[in-house]
Amino acid sequence: MVDIELPRGLVASQLSVYAARLRLVEHVRANGPVRDWSPDANAEGAELQRACEVSEAVLQKAIEEGGLERKHGRRALRRALMAAAAPQMPSQPGTAPDPT
């Protein structure tokens, strides 16, 4: 695998995307099937979905502006991002990241 120098901000954006996705997943798990959601649960789910889309857009913009995808390719960049962010991600929903 190619060793890619990743800016901290890019790794932070990857962590933000992961956290937004995790919050959405936990909301769905807590509230059951979407068809059974109350209006409040539905509104919260929509807001979590929007937050996820915004964080993904911020990450994509940072990737495009950094030029790393053009230089190394999408797959290599995504692998490097996940490898760099993995130590700070919780291993299971609802758990704290590993401090090591």
Coordinates of C-alpha atoms in Angstrom, one line a residue:
M1 CA 0.0 0.0 0.0
V2 CA 1.2 3.5 -0.8
D3 CA 2.1 5.6 2.2
I4 CA -0.1 8.7 1.8
E5 CA 0.6 11.8 3.9
L6 CA -2.9 12.9 5.1
P7 CA -3.7 16.3 6.5
R8 CA -5.2 16.2 10.0
G9 CA -8.2 18.1 8.8
L10 CA -8.9 15.4 6.3
V11 CA -8.8 12.6 8.9
A12 CA -11.0 14.8 11.2
S13 CA -13.5 15.1 8.4
Q14 CA -13.5 11.3 8.0
L15 CA -14.1 10.9 11.7
S16 CA -17.0 13.4 11.4
V17 CA -18.6 11.4 8.6
Y18 CA -18.2 8.2 10.6
A19 CA -19.7 9.8 13.8
A20 CA -22.7 11.3 11.8
R21 CA -23.4 7.9 10.2
L22 CA -23.2 6.2 13.6
R23 CA -25.6 8.7 15.1
L24 CA -28.1 8.0 12.3
V25 CA -27.7 4.2 12.7
E26 CA -28.2 4.4 16.5
H27 CA -31.4 6.5 15.9
V28 CA -32.8 3.9 13.5
R29 CA -32.0 1.1 15.9
A30 CA -33.5 2.9 18.9
N31 CA -36.7 3.8 17.0
G32 CA -37.4 0.6 15.0
P33 CA -38.8 0.5 11.5
V34 CA -39.2 3.9 9.9
R35 CA -42.9 3.3 9.2
D36 CA -43.5 3.1 12.9
W37 CA -41.8 6.4 13.8
S38 CA -43.6 9.2 15.6
P39 CA -43.4 12.7 13.9
D40 CA -40.7 13.7 16.4
A41 CA -38.6 10.6 15.7
N42 CA -39.1 11.2 12.0
A43 CA -38.0 14.8 12.2
E44 CA -34.9 13.8 14.3
G45 CA -34.1 11.1 11.7
A46 CA -34.3 13.6 8.9
E47 CA -32.0 16.1 10.7
L48 CA -29.5 13.3 11.4
Q49 CA -29.6 12.3 7.7
R50 CA -29.0 16.0 6.7
A51 CA -26.1 16.2 9.1
C52 CA -24.6 13.0 7.6
E53 CA -25.0 14.5 4.1
V54 CA -23.3 17.7 5.1
S55 CA -20.3 16.0 6.8
E56 CA -19.9 13.8 3.7
A57 CA -20.0 16.9 1.4
V58 CA -17.3 18.6 3.6
L59 CA -15.1 15.5 3.4
Q60 CA -15.6 15.3 -0.4
K61 CA -14.8 19.0 -0.8
A62 CA -11.6 18.6 1.2
I63 CA -10.6 15.5 -0.8
E64 CA -11.1 17.4 -4.1
E65 CA -9.3 20.5 -2.9
G66 CA -6.4 18.5 -1.6
G67 CA -5.8 16.7 -4.9
L68 CA -4.9 13.5 -3.1
E69 CA -7.5 11.5 -5.0
R70 CA -6.1 12.6 -8.3
K71 CA -2.6 11.8 -7.2
H72 CA -3.2 8.4 -5.5
G73 CA -6.6 7.2 -6.7
R74 CA -9.9 6.9 -4.9
R75 CA -9.4 3.4 -3.5
A76 CA -5.9 4.1 -2.1
L77 CA -7.0 7.4 -0.6
R78 CA -10.1 5.8 1.1
R79 CA -8.0 3.0 2.5
A80 CA -5.5 5.4 3.9
L81 CA -8.2 7.6 5.4
M82 CA -9.9 4.7 7.1
A83 CA -6.5 3.4 8.4
A84 CA -5.6 6.8 9.8
A85 CA -9.1 7.3 11.4
A86 CA -9.6 3.7 12.6
P87 CA -7.7 4.1 15.9
Q88 CA -10.0 7.0 16.9
M89 CA -13.3 5.3 15.9
P90 CA -15.5 3.3 18.3
S91 CA -15.4 -0.4 17.5
Q92 CA -19.1 -0.8 18.3
P93 CA -22.0 1.7 18.2
G94 CA -22.4 3.4 21.5
T95 CA -18.8 2.7 22.7
A96 CA -16.0 5.1 23.2
P97 CA -12.9 5.1 20.9
D98 CA -9.9 3.2 21.9
P99 CA -7.5 5.7 23.6
T100 CA -4.3 3.8 22.4

